[in-house]
Amino acid sequence: IVFLLGLAIPVVRGQDSPPAAPSQEAANSPSHDTKAWDLHFQSTVGAQGHPSFPANYSGLNSLAPGSEIKDTISVDLMGGVRLWHGGEFYGDIVIWQGYGLSNTLGMAGFPNGEAFRVGRTYPDASVCRAYIRQIVGLGGGREAVEDGLGGKKDVRNLTLTVGHLSAKDIFDNNAYANDSRTQFMNWSLMANNAWDFPANTLGFTNGATAELNTRAWSGRLGIFQVSQVANGLRLDWNLTHAWSAAAELERRYSPRGHAGAIRLFSFDTRAHMGSYQDTIDNPTLGENIALTAAYRYKYGFGINLDQEIRKNLGVFARVGWSDGKNQTFEFTDVDRTATTGLSLKGTGWRRPDDTVGLGVVMNGISAAHRQYLAAGGLGVTIGDGALDYNAERILETYYNCGIAKHFQLTLDYQYAGDPAYNRARGPVNLIAVRLHTEF
């Protein structure tokens, strides 16, 4: 039914996250005419698997060493309504089904961004976004608004957002490595994994953000709720002790007409989380880090850049660091990360709607985090029962083919060396196919 509704509804954009700055071509497009309301539809169906791989031992959170195939399905019906001058409401209902490999366990840089950390055999539905956005004009000329409601806004503006959303909607965006539905699939290539970004099990939270924008600069601040327990569905309403703050400064530029941006990012999270060192120091706890839970903090920093180096060819990179003293609470078990890669459009071989991507990942964890896992502790996504530590190394390449209007088919390959930081396991070869539709 949702699919048929999507076919019937006239829409102009299929993205489910805030857009990048519009190009001149986009600004002149009639799609930027002001609309009172708008609806979009997207569907992403994928299957991912790996053959058997060597493993000296396995634990509760290990990637299964035998051959395995899992599928995922997501369907979104997204809409926006203009409330008043500069004021808009956006909502998103997601219907989802399926499982990640080994129940989304076994790799810190997990290979499928469409896999929730909880799986479903039958379709489930959730309101994943419901927020209000207000744009306050501050002058500097006018430019087109590249979203479903269109219109124009002041080049200098203050944008306020409040409601239920993903913190990734606002922070840590990247032109070439951001969307697991059309770009790279690995978690480490769609976000800065050192940022334990605030989210419930499905990846969403409540929060408020403020963005100050000029033609070349943007500054962003946000405050969000965190989960009651690690990787939990319910959010913690003890707001004086549990919250996550984020700040980002973005500089956009165009050397010789090639668009690029660099973003400096920081975060500070307060949550009811356990301590790696306290757990290690008390063997009677049996490596159960939840028994050391108290309201503690975690902080970190990141750099994120993307740059077109020639027409249709772009490069990207992210670097991230967190203090790594307290348990991974929301996202995945990474305290240090460095990623880079290339994205090439298919114009050179007369396939302008196609994209080829190549990305490289290096993930690591703090000394206390290593000791905790080596003693048999479990993280959000990893925990083999022991640990022969080495950095987690991942390579991903994909070919995204525009097979018809509104339809994209992707073939994806990933190589994971020392998955979950363990020399005793792997390497793993992962292959996926993905079909994405948007109207």
Coordinates of C-alpha atoms in Angstrom, one line a residue:
I1 CA 0.0 0.0 0.0
V2 CA 2.8 2.4 0.9
F3 CA 4.6 1.6 -2.3
L4 CA 1.5 2.4 -4.4
L5 CA 1.0 5.7 -2.4
G6 CA 4.5 6.6 -3.3
L7 CA 3.8 6.0 -7.0
A8 CA 0.7 8.2 -6.8
I9 CA 2.1 11.2 -4.8
P10 CA 4.0 13.9 -6.7
V11 CA 7.2 14.4 -4.9
V12 CA 10.4 16.3 -5.6
R13 CA 13.0 14.8 -3.3
G14 CA 13.7 11.3 -1.9
Q15 CA 16.3 12.1 0.7
D16 CA 15.4 11.7 4.4
S17 CA 18.1 14.0 5.8
P18 CA 18.8 17.7 5.5
P19 CA 20.4 18.6 2.1
A20 CA 23.7 20.2 1.3
A21 CA 24.0 23.7 0.0
P22 CA 22.2 24.0 -3.4
S23 CA 24.1 24.4 -6.6
Q24 CA 23.4 27.2 -9.1
E25 CA 21.6 24.7 -11.3
A26 CA 19.4 23.6 -8.4
A27 CA 18.7 27.2 -7.5
N28 CA 17.3 27.8 -11.0
S29 CA 15.2 24.7 -11.0
P30 CA 11.4 25.0 -10.9
S31 CA 11.4 22.3 -8.2
H32 CA 12.2 25.1 -5.8
D33 CA 8.8 26.7 -6.1
T34 CA 7.2 27.2 -2.7
K35 CA 4.9 24.3 -1.7
A36 CA 2.4 24.2 1.2
W37 CA 3.1 20.5 1.7
D38 CA 5.1 17.6 0.3
L39 CA 5.4 13.8 0.5
H40 CA 8.1 11.4 -0.5
F41 CA 8.6 7.6 -0.5
Q42 CA 11.7 5.5 -0.4
S43 CA 12.2 1.7 -0.2
T44 CA 15.6 -0.1 0.2
V45 CA 15.8 -3.9 0.0
G46 CA 19.2 -5.6 0.5
A47 CA 20.9 -8.9 1.1
Q48 CA 24.3 -9.4 2.5
G49 CA 26.4 -12.4 3.2
H50 CA 29.8 -13.9 3.7
P51 CA 31.5 -17.3 3.2
S52 CA 33.0 -19.1 6.1
F53 CA 36.2 -17.6 7.5
P54 CA 38.9 -18.8 10.0
A55 CA 38.3 -18.2 13.7
N56 CA 40.3 -19.7 16.6
Y57 CA 37.4 -19.1 18.9
S58 CA 34.0 -17.2 19.1
G59 CA 32.0 -15.5 21.8
L60 CA 28.5 -14.2 22.5
N61 CA 29.0 -11.1 20.3
S62 CA 31.1 -12.7 17.5
L63 CA 30.4 -12.7 13.8
A64 CA 29.4 -16.3 13.0
P65 CA 32.4 -18.0 11.3
G66 CA 30.2 -20.2 9.1
S67 CA 28.7 -18.9 5.9
E68 CA 25.7 -16.6 6.4
I69 CA 23.2 -14.5 4.4
K70 CA 20.8 -11.9 5.9
D71 CA 18.3 -9.5 4.3
T72 CA 16.9 -6.2 5.3
I73 CA 13.9 -4.1 4.1
S74 CA 13.0 -0.5 4.9
V75 CA 10.2 1.7 3.6
D76 CA 9.7 5.3 4.5
L77 CA 6.8 7.6 4.0
M78 CA 8.1 11.2 4.6
G79 CA 6.3 14.4 4.5
G80 CA 6.5 18.1 5.3
V81 CA 4.0 20.9 5.9
R82 CA 4.6 24.6 5.9
L83 CA 3.2 26.0 9.1
W84 CA 3.9 29.7 8.9
H85 CA 6.6 32.1 7.4
G86 CA 9.9 30.2 7.9
G87 CA 8.2 27.4 9.9
E88 CA 7.9 23.8 8.8
F89 CA 6.9 20.4 10.2
Y90 CA 8.5 17.2 9.0
G91 CA 7.5 13.6 9.8
D92 CA 8.8 10.2 8.8
I93 CA 7.2 6.8 9.3
V94 CA 9.5 3.8 8.7
I95 CA 8.4 0.2 8.1
W96 CA 11.3 -2.2 8.5
Q97 CA 12.0 -5.9 8.6
G98 CA 15.1 -8.2 8.6
Y99 CA 18.3 -8.8 10.4
G100 CA 22.0 -7.8 10.2
L101 CA 24.6 -10.5 10.0
S102 CA 24.8 -12.4 13.3
N103 CA 22.1 -10.2 14.7
T104 CA 24.1 -7.1 14.0
L105 CA 27.1 -8.3 16.0
G106 CA 30.8 -9.1 15.4
M107 CA 32.3 -6.0 13.8
A108 CA 32.8 -2.5 15.3
G109 CA 32.5 -1.1 11.8
F110 CA 29.4 -3.1 11.0
P111 CA 28.9 -3.8 7.3
N112 CA 25.3 -2.8 6.8
G113 CA 23.9 0.6 7.6
E114 CA 20.3 -0.6 6.9
A115 CA 20.5 -3.2 9.7
F116 CA 19.0 -2.0 13.1
R117 CA 20.5 -3.4 16.2
V118 CA 17.2 -5.2 16.8
G119 CA 15.8 -7.4 14.0
R120 CA 12.3 -8.3 13.0
T121 CA 11.0 -11.4 11.2
Y122 CA 7.8 -9.5 10.4
P123 CA 7.3 -5.9 9.4
D124 CA 7.4 -3.4 12.2
A125 CA 6.6 0.4 12.0
S126 CA 7.9 3.4 13.9
V127 CA 7.6 7.2 13.8
C128 CA 11.3 7.9 13.4
R129 CA 11.0 11.7 12.8
A130 CA 8.6 14.3 13.9
Y131 CA 10.1 17.8 14.2
I132 CA 9.6 21.5 13.6
R133 CA 12.1 23.6 11.8
Q134 CA 12.2 27.4 11.9
I135 CA 14.4 29.5 9.5
V136 CA 15.0 33.1 10.7
G137 CA 16.4 35.3 7.9
L138 CA 19.4 37.5 8.6
G139 CA 19.9 39.1 5.2
G140 CA 22.8 38.6 2.8
G141 CA 20.7 38.0 -0.3
R142 CA 18.4 35.1 -1.2
E143 CA 19.0 31.5 -2.2
A144 CA 16.9 28.5 -3.1
V145 CA 15.9 26.0 -0.3
E146 CA 16.7 22.6 -1.5
D147 CA 14.0 20.5 0.2
G148 CA 10.6 19.2 -0.5
L149 CA 8.8 22.5 0.3
G150 CA 11.0 24.6 -1.9
G151 CA 11.0 28.4 -1.7
K152 CA 13.8 30.7 -0.9
K153 CA 15.6 31.8 2.3
D154 CA 18.2 34.5 3.3
V155 CA 21.8 33.4 2.7
R156 CA 22.5 34.4 6.3
N157 CA 20.0 32.7 8.5
L158 CA 19.5 31.0 11.9
T159 CA 17.8 27.6 11.6
L160 CA 16.2 26.1 14.7
T161 CA 15.1 22.5 14.9
V162 CA 13.3 20.7 17.7
G163 CA 11.6 17.3 18.0
H164 CA 12.2 13.7 17.3
L165 CA 15.0 13.1 14.8
S166 CA 18.4 11.7 14.1
A167 CA 21.4 13.6 15.4
K168 CA 23.0 12.6 12.1
D169 CA 20.4 14.7 10.3
I170 CA 22.2 17.8 11.5
F171 CA 25.8 16.8 12.3
D172 CA 28.7 15.0 10.5
N173 CA 27.2 15.1 7.0
N174 CA 29.5 14.3 4.0
A175 CA 28.8 14.6 0.3
Y176 CA 30.3 11.2 -0.6
A177 CA 30.1 9.0 2.5
N178 CA 26.8 9.6 4.4
D179 CA 23.9 7.6 3.1
S180 CA 23.9 3.8 3.4
R181 CA 21.0 3.6 1.0
T182 CA 22.8 4.9 -2.0
Q183 CA 26.5 5.2 -1.0
F184 CA 28.8 3.1 1.3
M185 CA 27.0 0.6 3.4
N186 CA 29.6 0.3 6.3
W187 CA 28.8 2.1 9.5
S188 CA 32.3 3.6 9.6
L189 CA 31.8 5.2 6.2
M190 CA 28.4 6.7 6.9
A191 CA 29.4 8.4 10.2
N192 CA 32.3 9.2 12.5
N193 CA 32.2 6.0 14.6
A194 CA 34.2 7.6 17.4
W195 CA 31.1 9.8 18.0
D196 CA 28.9 7.6 20.3
F197 CA 26.0 9.6 18.8
P198 CA 22.8 9.9 20.9
A199 CA 20.1 7.5 19.7
N200 CA 17.8 4.8 20.8
T201 CA 18.1 1.2 19.4
L202 CA 16.5 2.4 16.1
G203 CA 18.9 5.4 15.7
F204 CA 16.6 8.3 16.7
T205 CA 16.2 10.6 19.7
N206 CA 14.6 13.8 20.9
G207 CA 16.6 17.0 20.7
A208 CA 17.0 20.7 19.8
T209 CA 19.6 22.3 17.5
A210 CA 20.6 25.7 16.3
E211 CA 22.5 26.4 13.1
L212 CA 23.9 29.8 12.1
N213 CA 24.6 29.9 8.4
T214 CA 26.4 32.3 6.0
R215 CA 27.4 31.8 2.4
A216 CA 30.7 30.1 3.4
W217 CA 30.4 29.2 7.1
S218 CA 28.0 27.3 9.3
G219 CA 28.1 26.8 13.1
R220 CA 25.9 24.2 14.7
L221 CA 24.9 23.4 18.3
G222 CA 22.7 20.6 19.5
I223 CA 21.4 19.0 22.7
F224 CA 19.9 15.5 22.7
Q225 CA 18.5 12.8 24.9
V226 CA 20.3 9.5 25.5
S227 CA 19.1 6.0 26.3
Q228 CA 18.2 4.7 29.7
V229 CA 20.6 1.8 29.3
A230 CA 23.3 1.0 26.7
N231 CA 21.7 0.3 23.3
G232 CA 18.3 0.8 24.8
L233 CA 15.0 1.7 23.2
R234 CA 13.7 3.9 26.0
L235 CA 15.2 7.4 26.5
D236 CA 16.4 8.7 29.8
W237 CA 14.2 11.6 31.1
N238 CA 16.6 12.5 34.0
L239 CA 17.6 15.5 31.9
T240 CA 19.8 17.1 34.4
H241 CA 22.1 14.1 34.4
A242 CA 21.6 12.5 31.1
W243 CA 22.1 14.4 27.8
S244 CA 24.5 14.6 24.8
A245 CA 25.7 17.9 23.4
A246 CA 27.3 18.4 20.0
A247 CA 29.0 21.3 18.3
E248 CA 30.3 21.6 14.7
L249 CA 31.9 24.4 12.6
E250 CA 31.8 24.0 8.8
R251 CA 33.8 26.0 6.2
R252 CA 32.7 25.6 2.6
Y253 CA 34.9 26.6 -0.4
S254 CA 35.3 26.0 -4.1
P255 CA 38.9 26.1 -5.3
R256 CA 38.8 26.4 -9.1
G257 CA 35.0 25.8 -9.0
H258 CA 35.3 22.4 -7.2
A259 CA 33.0 22.3 -4.2
G260 CA 34.5 21.2 -0.8
A261 CA 34.0 21.5 2.9
I262 CA 35.7 20.9 6.2
R263 CA 33.9 20.3 9.4
L264 CA 35.4 20.4 13.0
F265 CA 33.2 18.5 15.4
S266 CA 33.1 17.8 19.2
F267 CA 30.7 16.1 21.6
D268 CA 30.1 15.6 25.3
T269 CA 27.8 12.9 26.5
R270 CA 26.5 12.3 30.0
A271 CA 24.7 9.0 30.6
H272 CA 24.2 6.2 33.1
M273 CA 27.1 4.2 31.8
G274 CA 29.6 1.7 33.2
S275 CA 33.4 2.2 33.6
Y276 CA 35.9 -0.1 31.9
Q277 CA 38.5 0.4 34.6
D278 CA 36.1 -0.2 37.5
T279 CA 34.9 -3.4 35.8
I280 CA 38.4 -4.6 35.3
D281 CA 39.4 -3.8 38.8
N282 CA 36.6 -5.9 40.4
P283 CA 36.8 -9.5 39.1
T284 CA 33.8 -10.5 41.2
L285 CA 31.6 -8.5 38.7
G286 CA 32.3 -11.1 36.0
E287 CA 33.0 -8.4 33.4
N288 CA 29.4 -7.2 33.7
I289 CA 30.0 -3.5 33.1
A290 CA 26.3 -2.7 33.8
L291 CA 27.0 -3.3 37.5
T292 CA 29.4 -0.3 37.6
A293 CA 26.8 2.0 36.0
A294 CA 26.6 5.6 37.2
Y295 CA 26.1 9.0 35.6
R296 CA 29.4 9.5 33.8
Y297 CA 30.7 11.5 30.8
K298 CA 32.3 10.7 27.5
Y299 CA 33.8 13.3 25.1
G300 CA 35.5 13.4 21.8
F301 CA 36.5 15.3 18.6
G302 CA 36.3 14.8 14.9
I303 CA 37.3 16.2 11.5
N304 CA 35.2 15.6 8.4
L305 CA 36.0 16.8 4.9
D306 CA 34.8 16.3 1.3
Q307 CA 36.3 17.8 -1.8
E308 CA 35.6 17.5 -5.5
I309 CA 39.1 17.2 -7.1
R310 CA 37.8 17.2 -10.7
K311 CA 34.5 17.0 -12.4
N312 CA 32.6 13.9 -11.2
L313 CA 35.4 12.8 -8.9
G314 CA 35.5 13.5 -5.2
V315 CA 37.5 12.6 -2.2
F316 CA 36.4 12.3 1.5
A317 CA 38.0 11.7 4.9
R318 CA 37.0 11.5 8.6
V319 CA 39.1 11.3 11.7
G320 CA 37.7 10.8 15.2
W321 CA 38.8 10.3 18.8
S322 CA 36.9 9.8 22.0
D323 CA 38.3 9.4 25.6
G324 CA 37.4 5.7 25.7
K325 CA 37.1 5.5 29.5
N326 CA 33.5 4.6 29.8
Q327 CA 31.4 2.0 28.0
T328 CA 30.1 2.5 24.5
F329 CA 26.5 3.5 25.1
E330 CA 24.6 4.2 21.9
F331 CA 26.4 3.5 18.6
T332 CA 29.3 1.1 18.2
D333 CA 32.6 0.1 19.9
V334 CA 35.1 2.6 18.3
D335 CA 37.3 5.1 20.2
R336 CA 39.6 6.0 17.4
T337 CA 38.8 6.0 13.7
A338 CA 40.3 7.2 10.4
T339 CA 38.5 6.8 7.0
T340 CA 39.1 8.0 3.5
G341 CA 38.0 7.2 0.0
L342 CA 37.0 8.3 -3.5
S343 CA 33.6 8.6 -5.3
L344 CA 33.4 8.7 -9.1
K345 CA 30.4 9.4 -11.2
G346 CA 29.9 7.3 -14.4
T347 CA 29.9 10.2 -16.9
G348 CA 33.2 9.0 -18.3
W349 CA 31.6 5.7 -19.5
R350 CA 28.3 7.4 -20.5
R351 CA 26.5 6.3 -17.3
P352 CA 26.0 9.7 -15.5
D353 CA 23.6 8.2 -13.0
D354 CA 26.1 5.5 -11.9
T355 CA 28.6 5.9 -9.0
V356 CA 31.7 3.9 -8.1
G357 CA 33.0 4.3 -4.5
L358 CA 36.1 3.1 -2.7
G359 CA 36.6 3.5 1.0
V360 CA 39.2 2.5 3.6
V361 CA 38.6 2.3 7.4
M362 CA 41.0 1.9 10.4
N363 CA 39.2 1.6 13.7
G364 CA 40.7 1.3 17.2
I365 CA 39.9 1.4 20.9
S366 CA 41.4 2.7 24.1
A367 CA 43.7 0.7 26.4
A368 CA 41.1 0.3 29.1
H369 CA 38.5 -0.8 26.4
R370 CA 41.0 -3.4 25.1
Q371 CA 41.6 -4.8 28.6
Y372 CA 37.9 -5.1 29.2
L373 CA 37.3 -7.1 26.0
A374 CA 40.4 -9.2 26.6
A375 CA 39.0 -10.2 30.0
G376 CA 35.8 -11.4 28.3
G377 CA 33.6 -8.2 28.5
L378 CA 30.9 -7.5 25.9
G379 CA 30.3 -4.3 24.0
V380 CA 27.3 -3.0 22.1
T381 CA 28.4 -4.8 18.9
I382 CA 31.5 -6.9 19.7
G383 CA 32.9 -9.3 22.3
D384 CA 34.6 -12.6 21.4
G385 CA 35.2 -13.8 24.9
A386 CA 38.9 -12.9 24.6
L387 CA 41.0 -10.6 22.5
D388 CA 44.3 -10.7 20.6
Y389 CA 44.2 -7.0 19.7
N390 CA 44.8 -5.4 16.4
A391 CA 43.2 -2.4 14.7
E392 CA 40.1 -3.3 12.7
R393 CA 40.8 -2.7 9.0
I394 CA 38.0 -2.5 6.5
L395 CA 37.9 -1.9 2.7
E396 CA 34.7 -1.3 0.9
T397 CA 33.9 -0.8 -2.8
Y398 CA 30.5 -0.4 -4.5
Y399 CA 29.0 0.2 -7.9
N400 CA 25.6 2.0 -7.7
C401 CA 23.8 1.6 -11.1
G402 CA 20.8 3.7 -12.1
I403 CA 18.8 1.0 -13.8
A404 CA 15.7 3.1 -14.4
K405 CA 14.2 6.4 -13.3
H406 CA 13.8 6.3 -9.5
F407 CA 15.5 2.9 -9.3
Q408 CA 19.2 2.1 -8.3
L409 CA 20.8 -1.2 -8.0
T410 CA 24.1 -1.6 -6.0
L411 CA 26.7 -4.3 -5.8
D412 CA 28.9 -4.0 -2.7
Y413 CA 32.1 -5.8 -1.6
Q414 CA 33.8 -5.4 1.8
Y415 CA 37.0 -6.9 3.2
A416 CA 37.4 -7.0 7.0
G417 CA 40.8 -7.7 8.5
D418 CA 40.8 -8.6 12.2
P419 CA 37.1 -8.0 12.8
A420 CA 36.2 -6.7 16.3
Y421 CA 39.9 -6.0 16.8
N422 CA 40.8 -9.7 17.0
R423 CA 43.8 -11.2 15.2
A424 CA 42.3 -14.7 16.1
R425 CA 39.4 -14.2 13.7
G426 CA 39.1 -13.4 10.0
P427 CA 39.7 -12.0 7.5
V428 CA 36.1 -11.8 6.3
N429 CA 34.8 -11.2 2.7
L430 CA 31.3 -9.7 2.6
I431 CA 29.2 -9.3 -0.5
A432 CA 25.9 -7.4 -0.8
V433 CA 23.2 -6.4 -3.3
R434 CA 20.9 -3.5 -2.7
L435 CA 17.9 -2.1 -4.6
H436 CA 16.8 1.4 -3.7
T437 CA 13.7 3.2 -4.9
E438 CA 12.6 6.8 -4.3
F439 CA 9.7 9.0 -5.5

